[in-house]
Amino acid sequence: MKNKSMITMMHRLVGSCGKYKASIRAAYIPGFFKGMFMKAPLMVCFLIVSGFMAGTVTRKTCLISGLVLLGCLVAQAVLQNISDRLQSAAGFKVFADKRMQLGDHFRKLSMGYFSDGNIGKVSSVLATDMNFIEENCMMVLEDLVGFIISQAMMIGFMFYLDWRLGLVAVGCLALIMLMGNLMTRVSIAHSMAKQVSSQTLTSAVLEFAEGIGIIKTFNMLGEKSKEMNKAFEDSCDKAIGFEMAYAPWWASFMISYGIGTAAVLFVAYLLSARGLITIEFMMGMILFLFDTFAGMKAYYGNVARLTVTDACLDRIESVFDEAEISNDGTEKLPELTTVTMDQPEISYQNVSFAYGDKEALHNISFDVDRGQMLALVGPSGGGKSTIANLLARFWDVKEGIIKIRGTDIRNVPVANLMDNISMVFQRVYLFQDTIFNNIAMGKTNATREEVIEVAKKARCYDFIMQLPDGFDTVIGEGGASLSGGEQQRISIARCMLKDAPIVILDEATASVDADNEHFIQEAISELCHGKTLIVIAHRLNTIRNADKILVIKNGQIVESGSHEELMAANREYAMMVSKQTA
């Protein structure tokens, strides 16, 4: 179990604030003086009471005391305003930057991170952890410093009243701090479990929402609801468990606070009864009594908040610690005009790759010449999509080299690599935006005329113009307001606008109906004209004209050749064609 003090957690939180930490630390200065002015009225009251009992109070004394009290209140308000300007908005600025940094970090992670069940963690970090810190903790740092200052002033005043009272106060303060530190340890031990259960709940809700169609189709609402309800119950149990573990220690802390207050009062009574302190000092002590340990009470009252914050920071940092795909290459892919036709456009040389400990590709080697069409076929799970994804550096190879125009793609900046590759996926994703903007993603500075032109080539212009606002129609998230074929054609238009020399088609027509397939095949023909093409296909009739067909099975190339050559060999490919024909 980690053993961290409140000061350590505060220091860590401030240290995570980057360029804003100087501003946050500067807020400690007005916090220091605000803490002094918070206790000054009590001291003025002590002087007034002492004066009344000694018969030395005059109208002038009362007027000065009133002005001092008013000045203390004004000073607190001014100092609070200064502190707020330095610190209060910092939390929102810090995490606005953090979210931007996280988005940039996600762009550089391998696709494996997003397929390992981490979506719930990402959502929880963004929606829960960051929100909790910026809304609950950033604005109390200066207050915590003020609590420490005011506590020091109260102990100092006890020594001023009588050194024996000061020693008793110090002893009681040590007891209160001991209980507070034990409470902190317990809170830390349960905070991470509480946040992890929140992540699990987020994952369960996302899975339920995304799969609601399948769940209802197979009448599994009850079963899946049980799983989600279990996640809710677990989250509830962890939250209650946190409070149940924390509550006894908070009660013990409050008891020690009460014991300390009572002890100071008892010792003051004994000293007064024996004539060791004057009645004026006794009255002053009573004025201060319930404020004697108020600073520590308020300080440790933020234990739960800070320990949850510490767990949140652990989870945020764990996401940032995920290794990024190296992007320090300085080479650029040669322009097509500078490369001879005998130079392969794409070359895989002894490439091997594994997802964790599971090998997906073993010693894959092949070349694709410029303008050729390469088809990858074979059973599901054989490694076809992995071959294509490695070309786009969704992952990096474990062994071997992948080259484009003779250049190792790991030595090329990812941005330059992706400028040369367009991909059309089986599962299309369109953003909740206008159709124009969804197509223009392929070329952000595209004119309206260019977008309309590629829409016509992609065979989607006609159905777009039938929509209420044409190209300015806002479509639902994920393209929900369009059919699968319409989504696919917009995706193809986006790739056509990008006009990259290498095109990857990953089962682009696998999940569309026959009518849409005709339009999509026409759109693909326009897209691929003059390009180097890698096609992943299950419908073998669509790749009969491929220049080269690779049969991928168990992560290896088991056959290679043209359609005619593979049919003549009468092996794996011929058997696949025969089965589909039958």
XYZ file of C-alpha atoms in Angstrom:
582
model
C 0.000 0.000 0.000
C 1.347 3.430 -0.913
C 2.051 5.780 1.978
C 1.728 9.370 0.847
C 1.243 12.496 2.866
C -1.223 15.218 1.982
C 1.719 17.501 1.187
C 3.139 14.902 -1.235
C -0.201 14.589 -3.021
C -0.565 18.371 -3.229
C 2.965 18.656 -4.630
C 2.241 15.954 -7.203
C -0.985 17.629 -8.284
C 0.735 20.987 -8.747
C 3.661 19.317 -10.541
C 1.258 17.855 -13.100
C 0.036 21.316 -14.105
C 2.847 22.102 -16.550
C 3.103 25.760 -17.499
C 0.345 26.694 -15.019
C 2.115 25.459 -11.879
C 3.936 28.783 -11.366
C 0.584 30.586 -11.311
C -0.866 28.041 -8.883
C 2.132 28.313 -6.576
C 1.919 32.093 -6.730
C -1.597 31.745 -5.271
C 0.023 30.403 -2.083
C 1.188 33.940 -1.228
C -2.283 35.516 -1.000
C -3.370 32.248 0.630
C -0.725 32.763 3.325
C -1.911 36.286 4.110
C -5.571 35.311 3.868
C -4.919 32.688 6.536
C -3.482 35.401 8.768
C -6.410 37.753 8.222
C -8.866 34.927 8.918
C -7.538 34.641 12.489
C -6.846 38.322 13.072
C -10.484 39.124 14.073
C -10.247 36.619 16.933
C -7.084 38.296 18.172
C -8.771 41.713 17.977
C -11.675 40.306 19.977
C -9.217 39.015 22.582
C -7.668 42.456 22.915
C -11.109 44.110 23.219
C -12.276 41.620 25.875
C -9.018 42.060 27.788
C -9.428 45.825 27.583
C -13.008 45.711 28.864
C -12.002 43.539 31.797
C -9.072 45.851 32.572
C -11.238 48.955 32.116
C -8.936 50.443 29.473
C -11.291 50.399 26.475
C -12.213 53.804 25.030
C -14.434 54.938 22.173
C -11.297 55.386 20.081
C -10.224 51.827 20.882
C -13.597 50.486 19.751
C -13.476 52.571 16.570
C -9.968 51.361 15.728
C -10.938 47.783 16.491
C -14.002 48.062 14.239
C -11.906 49.477 11.421
C -9.370 46.685 11.882
C -12.134 44.060 11.707
C -13.533 45.690 8.577
C -10.028 45.854 7.105
C -9.548 42.126 7.793
C -12.756 41.291 5.949
C -11.843 43.518 2.997
C -8.326 42.088 2.917
C -9.715 38.526 2.870
C -12.012 39.401 -0.046
C -9.205 41.051 -2.013
C -6.771 38.214 -1.335
C -9.428 35.636 -2.298
C -10.004 37.489 -5.573
C -6.269 37.515 -6.308
C -6.023 33.835 -5.451
C -8.985 32.979 -7.668
C -7.463 34.856 -10.584
C -4.202 32.965 -10.157
C -5.602 29.540 -9.428
C -9.329 28.896 -9.796
C -9.459 28.829 -13.606
C -6.117 27.028 -13.806
C -7.719 23.617 -13.348
C -9.897 24.062 -16.423
C -6.959 25.406 -18.449
C -4.697 22.567 -17.285
C -7.133 19.861 -18.289
C -8.126 21.562 -21.515
C -4.441 21.233 -22.420
C -4.309 17.694 -21.019
C -7.199 16.626 -23.238
C -5.469 18.084 -26.282
C -2.227 16.315 -25.311
C -4.144 13.078 -24.802
C -5.736 13.407 -28.237
C -2.300 13.924 -29.767
C -1.006 10.927 -27.787
C -3.841 8.715 -29.059
C -2.880 9.552 -32.644
C 0.569 8.073 -32.002
C -0.495 4.858 -30.266
C -0.685 1.553 -32.066
C -4.153 0.331 -32.994
C -3.570 -2.544 -30.579
C -4.169 -0.222 -27.650
C -7.701 0.499 -28.868
C -8.511 -3.178 -29.429
C -7.399 -4.445 -26.015
C -10.499 -3.401 -24.094
C -9.115 0.021 -23.246
C -12.001 2.092 -24.630
C -13.727 2.059 -21.238
C -10.510 3.223 -19.583
C -10.076 6.044 -22.096
C -13.690 7.164 -21.615
C -13.381 6.973 -17.836
C -10.137 8.974 -17.795
C -11.633 11.697 -19.989
C -15.117 11.834 -18.504
C -14.501 10.942 -14.852
C -10.900 11.367 -13.728
C -10.106 14.668 -15.420
C -13.501 16.139 -14.551
C -13.088 15.178 -10.896
C -9.718 16.896 -10.575
C -10.582 20.095 -12.395
C -13.900 20.531 -10.571
C -12.950 19.352 -7.081
C -9.273 19.869 -6.361
C -7.584 22.624 -8.319
C -9.495 25.360 -6.503
C -8.723 24.134 -2.965
C -4.916 24.053 -3.108
C -4.601 27.627 -1.909
C -7.161 26.932 0.834
C -5.077 23.985 2.061
C -2.071 26.257 2.389
C -4.258 28.750 4.280
C -5.381 26.002 6.676
C -1.765 25.133 7.496
C -0.905 28.807 8.108
C -3.929 29.406 10.340
C -3.123 26.265 12.345
C 0.433 27.473 12.928
C -0.915 30.841 14.105
C -3.285 29.164 16.573
C -0.518 27.060 18.086
C 1.654 30.160 18.322
C -1.148 32.001 20.152
C -1.479 29.139 22.643
C 2.211 29.576 23.486
C 1.589 33.333 23.823
C -1.160 32.656 26.360
C 0.938 30.165 28.318
C 3.795 27.868 27.387
C 2.041 24.934 29.111
C -1.060 25.511 26.980
C 1.230 25.587 23.940
C 2.787 22.232 24.834
C -0.618 20.629 25.394
C -1.824 22.047 22.088
C 1.238 20.643 20.290
C 0.678 17.199 21.842
C -2.985 17.193 20.859
C -2.076 18.403 17.365
C 0.323 15.449 17.024
C -2.532 13.058 17.932
C -4.867 14.714 15.406
C -2.206 14.538 12.667
C -1.521 10.850 13.472
C -5.200 10.017 13.033
C -5.322 12.169 9.903
C -2.349 10.348 8.349
C -3.834 6.929 9.143
C -7.100 8.099 7.569
C -5.110 9.180 4.494
C -3.517 5.725 4.129
C -6.894 3.992 4.290
C -8.362 6.418 1.783
C -5.458 5.845 -0.644
C -5.877 2.067 -0.369
C -9.518 2.251 -1.497
C -9.359 5.132 -3.989
C -7.855 3.179 -6.901
C -10.366 0.333 -6.555
C -13.162 2.916 -6.603
C -11.862 4.496 -9.826
C -11.218 1.113 -11.499
C -14.820 0.080 -10.769
C -15.907 3.334 -12.420
C -13.875 2.346 -15.499
C -15.467 -1.130 -15.547
C -18.911 0.445 -15.332
C -18.123 2.791 -18.222
C -16.960 -0.167 -20.346
C -20.116 -2.127 -19.534
C -22.418 0.763 -20.426
C -20.557 1.422 -23.707
C -20.700 -2.265 -24.656
C -24.407 -2.440 -23.863
C -25.177 0.714 -25.859
C -23.091 -0.340 -28.870
C -24.536 -3.852 -28.968
C -28.152 -3.017 -28.182
C -29.302 -4.090 -31.661
C -27.765 -7.564 -31.369
C -28.893 -7.859 -27.750
C -32.528 -7.141 -28.671
C -32.388 -9.350 -31.772
C -31.308 -12.379 -29.749
C -33.604 -11.508 -26.829
C -30.643 -11.165 -24.456
C -31.819 -7.982 -22.736
C -32.180 -9.787 -19.439
C -28.789 -11.471 -19.612
C -26.904 -8.382 -20.776
C -28.815 -6.199 -18.345
C -27.616 -8.495 -15.594
C -24.030 -7.912 -16.679
C -24.526 -4.158 -16.707
C -26.421 -4.256 -13.420
C -23.543 -6.240 -11.938
C -21.171 -3.483 -13.045
C -23.469 -0.881 -11.423
C -23.655 -2.952 -8.251
C -19.891 -3.424 -8.168
C -19.348 0.314 -8.632
C -21.882 0.995 -5.885
C -20.227 -1.582 -3.595
C -16.784 -0.060 -4.174
C -18.109 3.458 -3.484
C -19.879 2.291 -0.308
C -16.821 0.243 0.644
C -14.718 3.366 0.284
C -17.069 5.295 2.595
C -17.330 2.395 5.066
C -13.553 2.126 5.319
C -13.143 5.889 5.513
C -15.967 6.674 7.952
C -14.488 4.981 11.095
C -11.219 6.810 10.601
C -13.035 10.117 10.061
C -14.972 9.453 13.271
C -11.705 8.663 15.079
C -10.204 11.829 13.677
C -13.159 13.883 14.930
C -12.900 12.219 18.359
C -9.208 13.124 18.557
C -10.174 16.663 17.527
C -12.713 16.755 20.375
C -10.225 15.279 22.853
C -7.647 17.905 21.896
C -10.132 20.743 22.310
C -11.281 19.384 25.683
C -7.701 18.859 26.861
C -6.735 22.454 26.092
C -9.845 23.721 27.927
C -9.133 21.486 30.947
C -5.509 22.586 31.217
C -6.545 26.242 30.842
C -9.056 25.755 33.678
C -6.407 24.208 35.945
C -3.955 27.006 35.191
C -6.633 29.629 35.832
C -7.784 27.957 39.055
C -4.227 28.020 40.367
C -3.769 31.619 39.341
C -1.114 30.793 36.746
C -2.977 32.654 34.004
C -5.138 35.728 34.347
C -8.880 35.763 33.826
C -8.307 37.872 30.691
C -6.107 35.164 29.189
C -8.647 32.542 30.203
C -11.351 34.449 28.322
C -9.041 34.802 25.326
C -8.405 31.068 25.343
C -12.156 30.380 25.391
C -12.567 32.704 22.390
C -9.962 30.663 20.514
C -10.895 27.267 21.898
C -12.991 25.869 19.057
C -10.652 27.369 16.488
C -7.526 25.900 18.063
C -7.432 22.849 15.747
C -9.874 24.072 13.085
C -7.043 24.403 10.545
C -6.145 20.705 10.771
C -9.812 19.724 10.775
C -10.378 21.594 7.507
C -7.055 20.391 6.088
C -7.723 16.684 6.675
C -11.336 17.176 5.642
C -9.957 17.124 2.099
C -8.303 13.700 2.482
C -10.892 11.804 0.427
C -10.800 14.428 -2.286
C -7.004 14.390 -2.573
C -6.616 10.600 -2.419
C -9.182 10.105 -5.191
C -7.304 12.791 -7.118
C -4.076 10.842 -6.602
C -5.720 7.695 -8.002
C -7.054 9.743 -10.924
C -3.538 11.023 -11.657
C -2.231 7.431 -11.585
C -4.759 6.434 -14.240
C -4.178 9.527 -16.376
C -0.418 8.968 -16.275
C -0.843 5.263 -17.121
C -2.530 6.302 -20.389
C 0.215 8.816 -21.165
C 2.824 6.122 -20.368
C 1.566 3.868 -23.168
C 4.369 3.537 -25.706
C 3.859 5.529 -28.880
C 4.795 4.322 -32.332
C 8.150 5.863 -33.156
C 7.746 8.958 -35.305
C 11.280 10.317 -35.352
C 12.021 9.357 -38.961
C 13.553 12.080 -41.086
C 13.350 10.492 -44.546
C 10.592 11.314 -47.017
C 9.068 8.834 -49.436
C 10.456 9.548 -52.929
C 8.065 11.197 -55.354
C 6.696 8.867 -58.027
C 8.377 10.921 -60.725
C 11.820 10.275 -59.206
C 11.516 6.481 -59.028
C 12.107 4.119 -61.949
C 9.371 1.669 -62.937
C 11.558 -1.337 -62.044
C 11.599 -0.220 -58.379
C 8.838 -2.053 -56.446
C 6.233 0.320 -55.065
C 5.753 -1.890 -51.984
C 8.130 -4.509 -50.642
C 7.665 -6.830 -47.653
C 10.945 -8.480 -46.650
C 10.828 -11.354 -44.136
C 8.115 -9.651 -42.091
C 6.927 -11.269 -38.853
C 4.439 -9.855 -36.370
C 2.682 -10.950 -33.176
C -0.202 -9.622 -31.117
C 1.380 -10.018 -27.715
C 2.514 -13.667 -27.563
C 0.291 -14.789 -30.457
C 2.136 -14.814 -33.770
C 0.002 -13.401 -36.592
C 2.512 -13.298 -39.478
C 5.591 -15.414 -40.077
C 8.350 -14.528 -42.535
C 6.145 -12.791 -45.129
C 7.900 -11.572 -48.295
C 6.434 -10.143 -51.529
C 6.699 -7.156 -53.875
C 4.020 -5.036 -55.539
C 4.964 -2.969 -58.582
C 3.585 0.471 -59.251
C 0.049 0.347 -60.647
C -0.408 -3.341 -59.824
C -3.387 -4.846 -58.024
C -2.479 -7.260 -55.224
C -5.259 -9.391 -53.741
C -5.023 -11.008 -50.305
C -7.345 -13.971 -49.802
C -7.630 -16.784 -47.322
C -9.546 -17.920 -44.251
C -10.578 -15.433 -41.566
C -7.871 -14.832 -38.990
C -5.154 -15.830 -41.411
C -3.384 -12.424 -41.320
C -4.741 -10.556 -44.361
C -5.822 -7.408 -42.518
C -2.643 -7.479 -40.442
C -0.550 -7.288 -43.620
C -2.477 -4.215 -44.769
C -2.462 -2.556 -41.352
C 1.290 -2.944 -41.015
C 1.730 -0.976 -44.251
C -0.157 1.946 -42.673
C 1.844 1.525 -39.437
C -1.194 0.838 -37.303
C 1.386 -1.417 -35.686
C 5.107 -1.769 -36.293
C 6.671 -5.019 -37.490
C 8.500 -7.181 -34.953
C 10.952 -8.544 -37.496
C 11.748 -7.744 -41.106
C 11.250 -4.585 -43.171
C 8.405 -2.995 -45.111
C 9.504 -0.584 -47.830
C 7.684 1.858 -50.060
C 9.755 2.906 -53.104
C 12.860 1.478 -51.435
C 12.432 3.377 -48.134
C 11.821 1.662 -44.789
C 8.475 3.055 -43.622
C 9.779 3.248 -40.022
C 12.232 5.909 -41.161
C 9.428 8.057 -42.578
C 7.261 10.494 -40.556
C 3.783 9.025 -40.117
C 2.209 12.119 -41.715
C 4.274 11.658 -44.874
C 3.470 7.935 -44.968
C -0.274 8.530 -44.637
C -0.174 11.160 -47.392
C 0.696 8.250 -49.698
C -1.952 5.774 -48.519
C -5.754 5.755 -48.716
C -7.821 3.081 -46.982
C -11.419 1.990 -47.495
C -12.566 -0.188 -44.611
C -15.367 -2.718 -44.456
C -16.783 -0.837 -41.484
C -17.106 2.813 -42.440
C -17.138 5.568 -39.848
C -18.576 8.964 -40.695
C -18.570 11.880 -38.273
C -21.593 13.828 -37.068
C -20.998 16.677 -39.484
C -22.038 17.763 -42.955
C -21.529 15.400 -45.868
C -19.273 18.047 -47.408
C -16.951 18.039 -44.381
C -16.944 14.232 -44.204
C -15.742 14.040 -47.812
C -13.366 17.001 -47.447
C -11.454 15.151 -44.714
C -9.492 13.677 -47.598
C -8.229 17.157 -48.489
C -8.931 19.860 -45.932
C -8.400 22.745 -48.376
C -10.630 21.245 -51.084
C -12.997 23.525 -52.951
C -16.697 22.804 -53.237
C -16.232 22.041 -56.930
C -13.600 19.385 -56.118
C -15.861 17.737 -53.534
C -18.794 17.674 -55.966
C -16.579 16.195 -58.679
C -15.346 13.283 -56.527
C -18.909 12.715 -55.270
C -19.983 12.180 -58.877
C -17.073 9.808 -59.535
C -17.877 7.888 -56.341
C -21.502 7.482 -57.478
C -22.887 9.291 -54.420
C -23.802 12.679 -55.939
C -27.363 11.659 -56.849
C -28.416 10.425 -53.397
C -26.682 13.381 -51.718
C -28.703 15.848 -53.778
C -31.907 14.111 -52.680
C -31.132 14.869 -49.013
C -32.802 17.931 -47.398
C -29.702 20.163 -47.509
C -27.635 18.345 -50.109
C -23.910 18.482 -49.265
C -24.707 20.596 -46.192
C -26.882 17.870 -44.658
C -25.635 16.917 -41.191
C -25.527 13.149 -40.840
C -25.824 11.210 -37.591
C -22.775 10.051 -35.673
C -21.161 7.103 -37.421
C -23.292 7.839 -40.503
C -26.374 6.391 -38.791
C -28.785 8.329 -41.014
C -27.380 6.742 -44.212
C -27.500 3.213 -45.557
C -24.393 1.030 -45.516
C -23.862 1.431 -49.255
C -24.249 5.212 -49.063
C -21.754 5.398 -46.214
C -19.298 3.300 -48.207
C -19.545 5.513 -51.292
C -18.922 8.652 -49.215
C -15.891 6.897 -47.729
C -14.647 6.146 -51.238
C -15.237 9.774 -52.287
C -13.115 10.858 -49.318
C -10.277 8.600 -50.481
C -10.610 9.766 -54.085
C -10.243 13.377 -52.957
C -7.097 12.461 -51.044
C -5.673 11.029 -54.301
C -2.974 8.927 -52.617
C -0.879 6.675 -54.889
C -1.489 3.556 -52.757
C -5.026 2.330 -52.003
C -5.967 -0.393 -49.510
C -9.450 -1.921 -49.778
C -10.361 -4.010 -46.736
C -13.481 -6.022 -47.600
C -15.032 -2.856 -49.024
C -18.081 -4.644 -50.496
C -18.447 -7.484 -48.007
C -21.453 -6.114 -46.104
C -23.502 -4.319 -48.778
C -26.396 -5.507 -50.885
C -26.156 -6.429 -54.572
C -27.589 -3.107 -55.848
C -25.167 -1.049 -53.804
C -22.294 -3.370 -54.694
C -22.710 -2.401 -58.355
C -22.371 1.311 -57.525
C -19.497 0.658 -55.140
C -17.592 -1.419 -57.723
C -17.948 1.483 -60.176
C -16.739 3.909 -57.506
C -13.793 1.670 -56.648
C -12.827 1.454 -60.310
C -12.666 5.274 -60.402
C -10.744 5.388 -57.126
C -8.129 2.852 -58.147
C -7.435 4.078 -61.660
C -3.659 4.413 -61.986
C -3.053 3.484 -58.317
C -1.187 0.680 -56.618
C -3.903 -1.418 -55.047
C -4.029 -3.901 -52.160
C -7.393 -5.658 -51.890
C -8.530 -7.894 -49.047
C -11.410 -9.957 -50.397
C -13.673 -12.836 -49.496
C -15.725 -12.558 -52.692
C -13.221 -14.109 -55.060
C -15.069 -13.071 -58.217
C -14.071 -9.458 -57.485
C -10.326 -10.147 -57.743
C -10.077 -12.349 -60.846
C -8.259 -9.570 -62.699
C -5.696 -8.979 -59.965
C -2.075 -8.914 -61.142
C -1.078 -11.054 -58.173
C -3.061 -13.042 -55.616
C -1.587 -14.143 -52.288
C -3.316 -16.889 -50.325
C -2.681 -16.194 -46.612
C -3.203 -18.987 -44.113
C -1.994 -19.193 -40.501
C 0.138 -16.093 -40.999
C 2.030 -17.447 -44.001
C 1.841 -17.176 -47.796
C 0.797 -20.620 -48.950
C 0.200 -19.703 -52.610
C 1.047 -16.853 -54.957
C 0.183 -16.123 -58.579
C -2.500 -14.853 -60.945
C -6.032 -16.261 -60.959
C -5.257 -18.503 -63.917
C -2.000 -19.762 -62.393
C -3.597 -20.575 -59.057
C -6.553 -22.316 -60.667
C -4.158 -24.413 -62.716
C -2.205 -25.349 -59.558
C -5.467 -26.744 -58.112
C -4.562 -26.160 -54.459
C -5.904 -23.843 -51.736
C -7.139 -21.067 -54.036
C -8.843 -23.454 -56.454
C -10.622 -25.137 -53.541
C -11.846 -21.726 -52.253
C -13.175 -20.782 -55.694
C -14.871 -24.155 -56.036
C -16.605 -23.784 -52.668
C -17.845 -20.266 -53.472
C -19.060 -21.323 -56.895
C -20.941 -24.268 -55.369
